[in-house]
Short mmCIF file of C-alpha atoms and ligand atoms in Angstrom, two decimals:
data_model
loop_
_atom_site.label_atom_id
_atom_site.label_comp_id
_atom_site.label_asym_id
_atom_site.label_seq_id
_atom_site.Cartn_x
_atom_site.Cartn_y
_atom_site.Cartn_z
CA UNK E 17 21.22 17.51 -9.48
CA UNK E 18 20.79 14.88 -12.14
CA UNK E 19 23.42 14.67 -14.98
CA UNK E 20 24.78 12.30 -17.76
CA UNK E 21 26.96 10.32 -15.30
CA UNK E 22 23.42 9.23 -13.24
CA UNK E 23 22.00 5.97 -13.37
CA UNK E 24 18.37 5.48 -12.72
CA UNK E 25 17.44 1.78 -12.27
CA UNK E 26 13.91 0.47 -12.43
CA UNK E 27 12.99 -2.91 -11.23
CA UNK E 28 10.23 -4.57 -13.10
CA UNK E 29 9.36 -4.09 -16.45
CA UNK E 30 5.74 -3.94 -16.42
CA UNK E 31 3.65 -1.11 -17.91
CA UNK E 32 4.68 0.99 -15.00
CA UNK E 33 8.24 0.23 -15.33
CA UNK E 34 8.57 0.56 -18.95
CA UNK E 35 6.40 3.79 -19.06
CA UNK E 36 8.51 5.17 -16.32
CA UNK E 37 11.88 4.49 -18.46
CA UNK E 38 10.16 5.98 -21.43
CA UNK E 39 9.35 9.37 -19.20
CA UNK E 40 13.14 9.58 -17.96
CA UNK E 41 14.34 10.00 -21.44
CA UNK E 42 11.31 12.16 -22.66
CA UNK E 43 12.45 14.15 -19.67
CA UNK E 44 15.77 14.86 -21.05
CA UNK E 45 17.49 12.76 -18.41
CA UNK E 46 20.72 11.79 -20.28
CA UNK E 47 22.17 9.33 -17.44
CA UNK E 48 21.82 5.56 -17.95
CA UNK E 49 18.45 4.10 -17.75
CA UNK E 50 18.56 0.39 -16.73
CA UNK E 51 15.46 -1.36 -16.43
CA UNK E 52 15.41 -5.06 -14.66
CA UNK E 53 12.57 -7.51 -15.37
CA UNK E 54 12.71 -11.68 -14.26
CA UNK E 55 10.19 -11.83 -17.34
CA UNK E 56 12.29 -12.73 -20.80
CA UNK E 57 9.43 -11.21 -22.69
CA UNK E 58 10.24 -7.54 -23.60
CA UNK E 59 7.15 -5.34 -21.47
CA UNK E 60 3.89 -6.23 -22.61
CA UNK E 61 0.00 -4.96 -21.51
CA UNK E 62 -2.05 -7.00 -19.56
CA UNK E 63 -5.48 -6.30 -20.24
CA UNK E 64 -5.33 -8.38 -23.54
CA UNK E 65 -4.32 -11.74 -21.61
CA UNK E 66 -7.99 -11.68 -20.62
CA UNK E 67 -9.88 -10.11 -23.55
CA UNK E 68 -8.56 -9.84 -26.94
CA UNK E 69 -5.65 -12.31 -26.94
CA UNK E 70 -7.38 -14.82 -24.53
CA UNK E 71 -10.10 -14.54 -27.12
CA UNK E 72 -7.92 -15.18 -29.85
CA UNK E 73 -8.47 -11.57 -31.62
CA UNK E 74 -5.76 -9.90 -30.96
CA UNK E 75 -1.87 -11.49 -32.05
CA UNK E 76 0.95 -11.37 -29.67
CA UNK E 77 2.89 -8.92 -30.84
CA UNK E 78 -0.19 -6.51 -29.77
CA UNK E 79 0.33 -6.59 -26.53
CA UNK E 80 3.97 -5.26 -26.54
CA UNK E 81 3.88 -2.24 -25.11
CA UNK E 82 7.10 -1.07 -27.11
CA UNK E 83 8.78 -2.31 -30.41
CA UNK E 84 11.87 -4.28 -29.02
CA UNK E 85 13.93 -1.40 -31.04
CA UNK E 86 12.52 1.63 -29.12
CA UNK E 87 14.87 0.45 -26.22
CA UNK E 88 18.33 0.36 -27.93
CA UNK E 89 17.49 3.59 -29.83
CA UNK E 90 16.19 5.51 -26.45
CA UNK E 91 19.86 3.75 -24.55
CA UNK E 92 17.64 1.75 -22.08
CA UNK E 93 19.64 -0.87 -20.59
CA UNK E 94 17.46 -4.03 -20.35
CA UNK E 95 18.21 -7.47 -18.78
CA UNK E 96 15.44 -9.22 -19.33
CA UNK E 97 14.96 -12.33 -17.49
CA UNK E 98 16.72 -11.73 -14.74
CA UNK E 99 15.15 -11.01 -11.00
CA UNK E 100 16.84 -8.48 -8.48
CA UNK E 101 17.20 -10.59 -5.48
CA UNK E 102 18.47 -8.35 -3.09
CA UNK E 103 18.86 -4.44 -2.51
CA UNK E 104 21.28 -2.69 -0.43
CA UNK E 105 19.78 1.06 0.64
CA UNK E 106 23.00 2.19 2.07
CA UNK E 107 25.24 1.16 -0.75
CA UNK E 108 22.77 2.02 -3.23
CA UNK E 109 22.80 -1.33 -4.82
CA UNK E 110 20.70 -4.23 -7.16
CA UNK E 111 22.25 -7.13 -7.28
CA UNK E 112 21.06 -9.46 -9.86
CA UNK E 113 19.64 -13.21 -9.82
CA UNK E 114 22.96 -13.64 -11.89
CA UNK E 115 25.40 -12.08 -9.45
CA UNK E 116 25.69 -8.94 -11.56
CA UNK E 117 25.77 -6.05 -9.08
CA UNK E 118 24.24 -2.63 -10.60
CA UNK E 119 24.83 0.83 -8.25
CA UNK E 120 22.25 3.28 -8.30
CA UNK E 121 21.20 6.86 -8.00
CA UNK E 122 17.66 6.67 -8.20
CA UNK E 123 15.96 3.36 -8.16
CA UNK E 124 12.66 2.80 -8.80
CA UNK E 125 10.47 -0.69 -7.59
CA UNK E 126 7.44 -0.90 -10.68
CA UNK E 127 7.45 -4.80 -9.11
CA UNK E 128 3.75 -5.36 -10.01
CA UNK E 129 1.77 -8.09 -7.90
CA UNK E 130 1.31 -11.92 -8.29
CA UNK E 131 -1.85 -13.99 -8.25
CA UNK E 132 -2.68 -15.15 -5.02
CA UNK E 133 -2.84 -18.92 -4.68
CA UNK E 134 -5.36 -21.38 -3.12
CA UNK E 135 -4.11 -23.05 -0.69
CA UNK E 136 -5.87 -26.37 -0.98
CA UNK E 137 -5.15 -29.75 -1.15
CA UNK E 138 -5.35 -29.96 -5.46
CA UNK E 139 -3.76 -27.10 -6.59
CA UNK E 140 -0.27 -28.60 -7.74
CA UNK E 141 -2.62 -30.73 -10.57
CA UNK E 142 -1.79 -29.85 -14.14
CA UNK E 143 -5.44 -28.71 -14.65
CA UNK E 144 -5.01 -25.58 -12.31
CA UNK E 145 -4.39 -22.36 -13.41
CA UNK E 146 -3.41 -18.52 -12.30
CA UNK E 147 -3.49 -15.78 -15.00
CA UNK E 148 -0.79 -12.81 -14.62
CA UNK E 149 1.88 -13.75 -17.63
CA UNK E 150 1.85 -13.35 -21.48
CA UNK E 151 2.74 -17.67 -20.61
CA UNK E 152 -0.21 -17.62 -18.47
CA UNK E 153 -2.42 -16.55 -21.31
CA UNK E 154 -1.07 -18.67 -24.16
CA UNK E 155 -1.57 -21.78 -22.12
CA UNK E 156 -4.98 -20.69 -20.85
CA UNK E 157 -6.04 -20.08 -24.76
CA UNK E 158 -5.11 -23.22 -25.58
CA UNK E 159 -6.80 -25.12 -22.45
CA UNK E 160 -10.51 -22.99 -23.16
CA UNK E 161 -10.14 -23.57 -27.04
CA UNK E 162 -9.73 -27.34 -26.05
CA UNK E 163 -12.65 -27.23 -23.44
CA UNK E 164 -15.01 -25.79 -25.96
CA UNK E 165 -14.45 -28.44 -28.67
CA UNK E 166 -14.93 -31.40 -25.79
CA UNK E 167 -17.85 -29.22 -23.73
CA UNK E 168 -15.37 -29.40 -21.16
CA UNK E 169 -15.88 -27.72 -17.68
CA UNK E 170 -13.53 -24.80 -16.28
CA UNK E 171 -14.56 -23.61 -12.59
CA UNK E 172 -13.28 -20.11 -11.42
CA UNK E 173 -12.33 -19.48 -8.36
CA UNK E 174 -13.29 -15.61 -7.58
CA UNK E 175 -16.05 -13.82 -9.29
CA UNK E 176 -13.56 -10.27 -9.64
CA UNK E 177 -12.31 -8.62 -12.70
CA UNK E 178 -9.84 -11.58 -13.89
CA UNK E 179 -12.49 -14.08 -13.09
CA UNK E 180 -15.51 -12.57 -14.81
CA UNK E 181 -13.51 -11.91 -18.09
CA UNK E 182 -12.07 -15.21 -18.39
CA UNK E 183 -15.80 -16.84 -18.01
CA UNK E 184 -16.85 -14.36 -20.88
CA UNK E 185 -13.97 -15.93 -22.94
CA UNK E 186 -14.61 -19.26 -21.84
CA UNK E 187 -17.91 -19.23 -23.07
CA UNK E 188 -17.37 -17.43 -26.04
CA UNK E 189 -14.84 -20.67 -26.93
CA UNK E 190 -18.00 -23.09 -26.08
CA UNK E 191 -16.68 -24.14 -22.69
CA UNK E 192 -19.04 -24.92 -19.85
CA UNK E 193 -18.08 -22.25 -16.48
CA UNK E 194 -18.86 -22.30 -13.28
CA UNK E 195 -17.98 -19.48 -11.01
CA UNK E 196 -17.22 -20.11 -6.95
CA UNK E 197 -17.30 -17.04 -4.53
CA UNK E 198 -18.03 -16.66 -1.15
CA UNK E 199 -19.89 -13.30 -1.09
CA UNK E 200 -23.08 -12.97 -2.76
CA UNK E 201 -22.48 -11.35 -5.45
CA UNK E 202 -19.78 -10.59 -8.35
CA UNK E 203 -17.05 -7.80 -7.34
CA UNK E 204 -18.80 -7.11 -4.20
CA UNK E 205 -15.99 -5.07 -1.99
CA UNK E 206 -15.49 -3.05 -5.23
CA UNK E 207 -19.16 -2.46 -6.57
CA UNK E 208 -21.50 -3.23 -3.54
CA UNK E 209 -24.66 -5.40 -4.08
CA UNK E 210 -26.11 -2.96 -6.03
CA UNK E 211 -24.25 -3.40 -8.94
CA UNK E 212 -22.79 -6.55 -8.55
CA UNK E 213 -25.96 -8.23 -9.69
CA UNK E 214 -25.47 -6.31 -13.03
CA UNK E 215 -22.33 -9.06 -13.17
CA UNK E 216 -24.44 -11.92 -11.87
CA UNK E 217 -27.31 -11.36 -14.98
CA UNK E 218 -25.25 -10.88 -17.89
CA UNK E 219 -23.17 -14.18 -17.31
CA UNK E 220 -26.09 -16.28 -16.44
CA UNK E 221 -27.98 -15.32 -19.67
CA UNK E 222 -24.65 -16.80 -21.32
CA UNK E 223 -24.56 -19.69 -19.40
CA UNK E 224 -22.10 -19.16 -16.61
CA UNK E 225 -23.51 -20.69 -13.77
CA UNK E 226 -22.70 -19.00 -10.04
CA UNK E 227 -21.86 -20.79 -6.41
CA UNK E 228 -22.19 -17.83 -4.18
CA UNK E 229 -21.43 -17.96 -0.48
CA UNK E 230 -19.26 -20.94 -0.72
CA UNK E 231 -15.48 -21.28 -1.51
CA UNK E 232 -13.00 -23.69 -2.90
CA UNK E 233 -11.59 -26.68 0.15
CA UNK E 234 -10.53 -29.03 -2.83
CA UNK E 235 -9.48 -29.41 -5.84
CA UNK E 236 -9.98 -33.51 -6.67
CA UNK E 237 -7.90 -35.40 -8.80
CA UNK E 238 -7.29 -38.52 -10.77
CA UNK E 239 -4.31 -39.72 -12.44
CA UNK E 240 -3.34 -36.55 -12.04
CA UNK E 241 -5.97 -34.60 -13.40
CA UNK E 242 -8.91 -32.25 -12.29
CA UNK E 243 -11.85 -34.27 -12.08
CA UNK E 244 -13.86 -31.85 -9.68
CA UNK E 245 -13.63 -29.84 -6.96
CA UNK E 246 -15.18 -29.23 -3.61
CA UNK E 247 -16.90 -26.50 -2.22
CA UNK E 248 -16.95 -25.93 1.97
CA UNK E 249 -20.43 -26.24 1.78
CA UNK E 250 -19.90 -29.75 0.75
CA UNK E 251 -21.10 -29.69 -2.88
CA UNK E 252 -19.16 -31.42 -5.74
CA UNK E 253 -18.85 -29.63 -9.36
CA UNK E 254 -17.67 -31.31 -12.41
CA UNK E 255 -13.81 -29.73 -13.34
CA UNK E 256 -11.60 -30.13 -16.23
CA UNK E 257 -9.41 -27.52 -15.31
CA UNK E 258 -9.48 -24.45 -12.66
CA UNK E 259 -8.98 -21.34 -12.88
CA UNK E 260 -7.59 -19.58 -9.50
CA UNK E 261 -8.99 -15.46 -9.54
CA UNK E 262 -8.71 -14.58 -6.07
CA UNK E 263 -6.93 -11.49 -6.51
CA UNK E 264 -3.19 -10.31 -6.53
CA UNK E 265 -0.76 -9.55 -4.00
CA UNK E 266 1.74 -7.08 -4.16
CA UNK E 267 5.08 -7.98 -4.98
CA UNK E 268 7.07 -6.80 -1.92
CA UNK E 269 10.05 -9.13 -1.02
CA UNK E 270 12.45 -6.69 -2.30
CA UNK E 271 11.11 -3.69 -0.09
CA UNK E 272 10.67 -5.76 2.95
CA UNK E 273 14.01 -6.98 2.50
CA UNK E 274 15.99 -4.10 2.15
CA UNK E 275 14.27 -2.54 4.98
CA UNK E 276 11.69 -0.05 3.08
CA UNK E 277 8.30 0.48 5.08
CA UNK E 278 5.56 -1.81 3.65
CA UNK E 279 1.96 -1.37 4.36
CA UNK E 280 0.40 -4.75 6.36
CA UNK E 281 -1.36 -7.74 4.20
CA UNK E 282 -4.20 -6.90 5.68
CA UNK E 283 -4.74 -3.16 4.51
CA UNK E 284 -4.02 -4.25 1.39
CA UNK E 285 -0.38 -4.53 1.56
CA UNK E 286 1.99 -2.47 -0.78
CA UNK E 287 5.53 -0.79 -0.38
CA UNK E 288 4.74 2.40 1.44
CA UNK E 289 5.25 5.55 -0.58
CA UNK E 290 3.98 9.43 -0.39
CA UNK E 291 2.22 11.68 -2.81
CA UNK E 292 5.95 11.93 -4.93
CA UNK E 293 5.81 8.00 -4.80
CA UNK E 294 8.81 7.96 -2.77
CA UNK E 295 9.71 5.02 -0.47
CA UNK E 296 11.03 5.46 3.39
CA UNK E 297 14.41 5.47 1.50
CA UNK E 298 14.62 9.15 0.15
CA UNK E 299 16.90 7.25 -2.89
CA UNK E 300 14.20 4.61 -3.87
CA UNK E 301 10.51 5.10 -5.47
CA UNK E 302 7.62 2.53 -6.10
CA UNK E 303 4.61 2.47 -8.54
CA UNK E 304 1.70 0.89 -9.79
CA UNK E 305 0.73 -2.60 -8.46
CA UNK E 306 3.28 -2.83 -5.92
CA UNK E 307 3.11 0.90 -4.97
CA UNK E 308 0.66 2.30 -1.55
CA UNK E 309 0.90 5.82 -1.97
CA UNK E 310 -0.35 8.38 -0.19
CA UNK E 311 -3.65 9.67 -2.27
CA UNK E 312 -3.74 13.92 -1.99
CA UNK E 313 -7.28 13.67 -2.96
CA UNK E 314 -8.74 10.67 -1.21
CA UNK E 315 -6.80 11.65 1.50
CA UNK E 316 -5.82 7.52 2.30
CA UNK E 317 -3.20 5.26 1.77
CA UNK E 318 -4.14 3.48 -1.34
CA UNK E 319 -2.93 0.79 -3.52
CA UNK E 320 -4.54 0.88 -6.94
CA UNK E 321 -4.04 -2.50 -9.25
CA UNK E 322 -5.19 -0.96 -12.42
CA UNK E 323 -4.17 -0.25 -15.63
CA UNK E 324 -4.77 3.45 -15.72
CA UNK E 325 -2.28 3.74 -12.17
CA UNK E 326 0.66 2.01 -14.02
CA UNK E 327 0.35 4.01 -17.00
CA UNK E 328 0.27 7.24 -14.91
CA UNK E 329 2.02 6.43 -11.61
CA UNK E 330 5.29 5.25 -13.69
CA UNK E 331 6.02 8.69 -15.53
CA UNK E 332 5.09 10.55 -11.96
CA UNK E 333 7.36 8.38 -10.33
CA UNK E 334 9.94 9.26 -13.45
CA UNK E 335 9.65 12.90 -12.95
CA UNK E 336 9.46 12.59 -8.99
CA UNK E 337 12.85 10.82 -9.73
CA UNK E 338 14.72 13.54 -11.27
CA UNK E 339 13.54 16.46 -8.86
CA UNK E 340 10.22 17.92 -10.12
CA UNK E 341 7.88 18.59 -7.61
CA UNK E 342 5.38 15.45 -7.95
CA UNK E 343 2.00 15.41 -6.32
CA UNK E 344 0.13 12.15 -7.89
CA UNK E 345 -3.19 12.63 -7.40
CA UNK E 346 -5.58 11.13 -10.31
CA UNK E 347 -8.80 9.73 -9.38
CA UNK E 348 -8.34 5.87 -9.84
CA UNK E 349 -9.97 4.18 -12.69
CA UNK E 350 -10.26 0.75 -14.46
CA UNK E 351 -12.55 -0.92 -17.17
CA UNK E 352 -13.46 -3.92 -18.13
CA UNK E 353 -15.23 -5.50 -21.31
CA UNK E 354 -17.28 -8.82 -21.21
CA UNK E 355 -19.58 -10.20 -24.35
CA UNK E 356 -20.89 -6.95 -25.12
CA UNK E 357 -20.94 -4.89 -22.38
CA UNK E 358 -17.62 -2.69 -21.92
CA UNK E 359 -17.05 -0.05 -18.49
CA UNK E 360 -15.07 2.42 -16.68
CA UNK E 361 -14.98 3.04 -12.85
CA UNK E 362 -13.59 6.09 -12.09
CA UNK E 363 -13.41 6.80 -8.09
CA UNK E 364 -12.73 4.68 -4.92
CA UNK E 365 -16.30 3.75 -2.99
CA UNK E 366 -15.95 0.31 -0.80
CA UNK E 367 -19.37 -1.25 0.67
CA UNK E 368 -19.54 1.09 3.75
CA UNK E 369 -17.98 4.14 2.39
CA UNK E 370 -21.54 5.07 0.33
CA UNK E 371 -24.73 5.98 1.44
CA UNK E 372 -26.38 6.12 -1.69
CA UNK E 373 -25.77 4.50 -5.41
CA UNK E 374 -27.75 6.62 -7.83
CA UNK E 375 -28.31 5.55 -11.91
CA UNK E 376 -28.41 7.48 -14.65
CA UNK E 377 -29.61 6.26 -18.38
CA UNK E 378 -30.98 2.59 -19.24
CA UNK E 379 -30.18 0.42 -16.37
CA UNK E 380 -32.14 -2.42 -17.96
CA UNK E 381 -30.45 -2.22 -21.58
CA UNK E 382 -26.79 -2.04 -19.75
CA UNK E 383 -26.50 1.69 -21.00
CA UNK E 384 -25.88 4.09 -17.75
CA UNK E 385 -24.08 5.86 -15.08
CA UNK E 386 -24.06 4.13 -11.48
CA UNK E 387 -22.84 6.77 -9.29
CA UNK E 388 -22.01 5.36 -5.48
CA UNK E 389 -22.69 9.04 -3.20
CA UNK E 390 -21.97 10.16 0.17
CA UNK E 391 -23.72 12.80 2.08
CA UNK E 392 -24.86 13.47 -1.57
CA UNK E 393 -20.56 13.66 -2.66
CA UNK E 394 -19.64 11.42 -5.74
CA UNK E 395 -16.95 9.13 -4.80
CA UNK E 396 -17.30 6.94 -7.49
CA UNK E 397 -19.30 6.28 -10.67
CA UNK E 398 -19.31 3.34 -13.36
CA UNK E 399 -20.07 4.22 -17.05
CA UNK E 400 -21.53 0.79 -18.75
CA UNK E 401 -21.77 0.85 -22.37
CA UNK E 402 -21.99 4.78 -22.33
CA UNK E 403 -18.92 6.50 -23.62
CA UNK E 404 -16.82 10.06 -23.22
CA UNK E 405 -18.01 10.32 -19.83
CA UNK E 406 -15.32 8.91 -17.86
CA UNK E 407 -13.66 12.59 -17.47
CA UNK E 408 -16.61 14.23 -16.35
CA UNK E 409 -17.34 11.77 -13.72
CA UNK E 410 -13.66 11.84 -12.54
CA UNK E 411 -14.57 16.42 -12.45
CA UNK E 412 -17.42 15.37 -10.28
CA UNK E 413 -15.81 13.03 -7.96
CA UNK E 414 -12.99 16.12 -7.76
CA UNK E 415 -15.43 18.50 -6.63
CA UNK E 416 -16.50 16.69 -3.84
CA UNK E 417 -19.41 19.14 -4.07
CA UNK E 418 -22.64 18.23 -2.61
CA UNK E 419 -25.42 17.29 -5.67
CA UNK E 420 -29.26 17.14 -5.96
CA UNK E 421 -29.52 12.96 -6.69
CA UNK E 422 -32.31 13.66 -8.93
CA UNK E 423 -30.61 15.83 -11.09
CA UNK E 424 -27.80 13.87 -11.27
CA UNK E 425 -30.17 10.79 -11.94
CA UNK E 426 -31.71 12.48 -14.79
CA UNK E 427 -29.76 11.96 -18.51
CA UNK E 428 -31.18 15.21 -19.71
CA UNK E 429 -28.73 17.45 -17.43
CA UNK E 430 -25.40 17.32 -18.48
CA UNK E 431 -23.20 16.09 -16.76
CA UNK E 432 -20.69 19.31 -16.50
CA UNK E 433 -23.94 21.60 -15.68
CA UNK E 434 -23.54 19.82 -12.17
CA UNK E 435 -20.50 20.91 -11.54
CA UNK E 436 -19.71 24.15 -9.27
C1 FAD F 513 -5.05 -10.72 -16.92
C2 FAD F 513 -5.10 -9.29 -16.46
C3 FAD F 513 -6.04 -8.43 -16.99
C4 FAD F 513 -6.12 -7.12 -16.57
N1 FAD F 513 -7.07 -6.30 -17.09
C5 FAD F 513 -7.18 -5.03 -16.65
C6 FAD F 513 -8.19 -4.17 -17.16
O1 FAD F 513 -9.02 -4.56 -17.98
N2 FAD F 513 -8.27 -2.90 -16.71
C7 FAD F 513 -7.38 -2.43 -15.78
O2 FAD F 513 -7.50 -1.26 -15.39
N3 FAD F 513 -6.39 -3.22 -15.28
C8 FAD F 513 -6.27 -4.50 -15.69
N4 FAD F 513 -5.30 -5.32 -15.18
C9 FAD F 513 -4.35 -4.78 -14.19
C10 FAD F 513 -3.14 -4.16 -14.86
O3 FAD F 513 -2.67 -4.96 -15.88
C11 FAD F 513 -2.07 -3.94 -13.80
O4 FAD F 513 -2.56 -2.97 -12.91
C12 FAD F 513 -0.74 -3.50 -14.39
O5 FAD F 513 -0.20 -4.53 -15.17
C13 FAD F 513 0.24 -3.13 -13.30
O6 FAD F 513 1.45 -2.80 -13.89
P1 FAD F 513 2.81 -2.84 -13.05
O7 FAD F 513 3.85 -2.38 -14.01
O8 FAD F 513 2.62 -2.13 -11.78
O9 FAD F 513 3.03 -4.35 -12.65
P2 FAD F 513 3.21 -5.65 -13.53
O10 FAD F 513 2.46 -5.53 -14.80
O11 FAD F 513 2.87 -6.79 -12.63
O12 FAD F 513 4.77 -5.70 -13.85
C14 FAD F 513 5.73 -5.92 -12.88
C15 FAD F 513 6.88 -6.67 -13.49
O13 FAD F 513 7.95 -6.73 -12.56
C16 FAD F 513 8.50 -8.04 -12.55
N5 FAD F 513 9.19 -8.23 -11.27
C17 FAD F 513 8.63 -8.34 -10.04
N6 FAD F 513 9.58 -8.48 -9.10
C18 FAD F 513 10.77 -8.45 -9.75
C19 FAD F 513 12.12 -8.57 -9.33
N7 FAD F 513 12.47 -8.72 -8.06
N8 FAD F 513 13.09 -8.51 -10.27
C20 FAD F 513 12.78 -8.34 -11.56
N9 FAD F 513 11.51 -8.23 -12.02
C21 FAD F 513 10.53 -8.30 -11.12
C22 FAD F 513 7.27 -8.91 -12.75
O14 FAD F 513 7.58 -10.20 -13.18
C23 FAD F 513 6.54 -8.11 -13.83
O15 FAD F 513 7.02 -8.41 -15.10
C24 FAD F 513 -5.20 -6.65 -15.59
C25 FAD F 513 -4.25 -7.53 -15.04
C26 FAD F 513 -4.20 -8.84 -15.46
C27 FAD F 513 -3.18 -9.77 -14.86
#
């Protein structure tokens, strides 16, 4: 039963984290609410480290994802800058990078995930860069303002999310960009071929030039600066500074430490929770980045390093905390904006899951719906440049009822006539 003399502790305060204290208080929970994050920056949005702040549009204070007062006035404890370095499940116990020791009721792990790092000879040179941190971003905006005055070269490792939307800044600052990535085509284990060459088109015709089917062995320096780097196919490409995008792994120390299953690296790693986002420890809960949870609908294990999941999966985990009955179930979703063209993916449909990818409106002007099928099933579907859709895709994704392609192909049936 959860009453005033509680306390509910979240570690990491991300969006997840953050949104999860917010919930616990919107709840009515009147315990104390202590929320831990190494970061000194009060919790801030992502997103805008590789769009609108990157770009220089948006200020700072945007990104905050509260006003620094919200947190005294709702009694949320915060130490800021300050890591958990170990967690004791049977004492129920955080103890704190600074020796402080907090007990626990409920705790909840919102630790996010951290870039992955090459690991080449070259990466230690000032020149290279990862992008996770409101730091991260200020330096970057500096480095591509400062590349575009001296038609300086920035090469991205990784031609995902991160990567494509920093080479859409990068030009838009004047910088020359090359991307490297082995597979043959941008986001290819999250859109297929089929799409990816959407990617490939709209940053060559700005100038991004691509190096498929190769990857990164070194990164070459002189006087301790990026001069080029090397590709395994033995090619050289001009570098004034590198940009590392090869995804983010799931920060998991903590778990693994204390003992909490944790899915393996290789399914995509994660601390293990189930529908209620509850660890192996009936005490402890994890969400968004860090969090594999059990997915009612999808029926998988899946870990979902979006936006959307933080937002959502922190209040579930919130309310899962204090004893309602929690099944999280929302279809995943992202988006992404680059130059001009702005999406939403709404679904889960990795190369091999789909037998089918079906498109809907203007392919050619970069105004449709991609939707990836199975057995004629939507598992997934991609609005570019077309708006108010994203909910209607997500009801047809939920039905998981069978569909005539053509209709579904055609933009003069609506959408919600297809459903059953
Ligand atoms: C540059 C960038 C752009 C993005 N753009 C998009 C987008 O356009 N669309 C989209 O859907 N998603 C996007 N994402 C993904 C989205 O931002 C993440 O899914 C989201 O931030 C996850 O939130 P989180 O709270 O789970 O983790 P995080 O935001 O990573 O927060 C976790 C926090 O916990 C802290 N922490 C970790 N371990 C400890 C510890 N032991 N002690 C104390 N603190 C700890 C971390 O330092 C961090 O501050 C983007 C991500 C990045 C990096």
């Amino acid at each position: 039963m959860v009453d005033t003399h509680q306390t509910f502790v979240i570690v990491g305060g991300g969006l997840a984290g953050a949104k999860a204290a917010e919930t616990l208080r919107a709840e009515g929970f009147t315990g104390r609410v202590i929320l831990i994050c190494d970061e000194r920056d009060h919790p801030y949005e992502r997103p805008p480290l590789s769009k609108g702040y990157l770009l220089g549009k948006e200020e700072r204070d945007s990104v905050f994802i509260h006003e620094p007062a919200f947190y005294a006035q709702a009694r949320i404890e915060l130490h800021l800058g300050q890591p958990a370095v170990h967690l004791d499940p049977a004492a129920r116990t955080v103890r704190l990078g600074d020796g402080t020791l907090i007990a626990y009721d409920r705790l909840l792990l919102a630790t996010g995930a951290e870039p992955r790092r090459l690991n080449i000879p070259g990466t230690g040179l000032a020149g290279v860069h990862h992008l996770r941190r409101l730091a991260h971003a200020e330096r970057l905006r500096g480095v591509l303002a400062s590349l575009g005055r001296e038609n300086g070269h920035l090469v991205i490792a990784g031609a995902g999310w991160i990567g494509l939307e920093v080479a859409a800044a990068a030009r838009s600052y004047g910088a020359e960009v090359t991307i490297v990535e082995p597979e043959p085509t941008p986001l290819h284990g999250i859109l297929g071929p089929e799409l990816g060459a959407l990617f490939t088109d709209l940053h060559r015709e700005r100038g991004v030039r691509f190096h498929f089917g190769a990857r990164l062995t070194e990164i070459v320096g002189q006087d301790g600066v990026v001069v080029s780097v090397r590709t395994d196919d033995g090619e050289d490409h001009p570098a004034h500074d590198v940009l590392a995008a090869i995804g983010a792994a799931p920060r998991t120390a903590l778990a693994e430490q204390a003992g909490l299953d944790v899915v393996d690296r290789a399914d995509g790693g994660g601390i293990a929770v189930d529908a209620a986002l509850r660890t192996s420890d009936p005490y402890i809960y994890a969400a968004g980045d860090a969090a594999a949870a059990d997915h009612p609908l999808l029926d998988t294990r899946l870990r979902v390093e979006h936006w959307a999941n933080a937002l959502n999966g922190g209040p579930a985990a919130a309310r899962a905390m204090l004893g309602q009955d929690i099944s999280y179930d929302r279809v995943p979703y992202f988006f992404s904006d680059q130059y001009d063209l702005g999406m939403e993916y709404s679904g889960y449909a990795p190369p091999g899951s789909y037998d089918q990818v079906v498109c809907r409106g203007d392919v050619g002007k970069r105004e449709f719906i991609a939707f990836w099928l199975s057995e004629g099933r939507v598992l997934a579907g991609m609005n570019v440049n077309v708006w108010d859709v994203a909910e209607h895709v997500q009801q047809l994704i939920r039905s998981a009822a069978p569909l005539d392609p053509e209709r579904l192909a055609d933009p003069t049936v609506p959408l919600t006539s297809l459903l059953p």
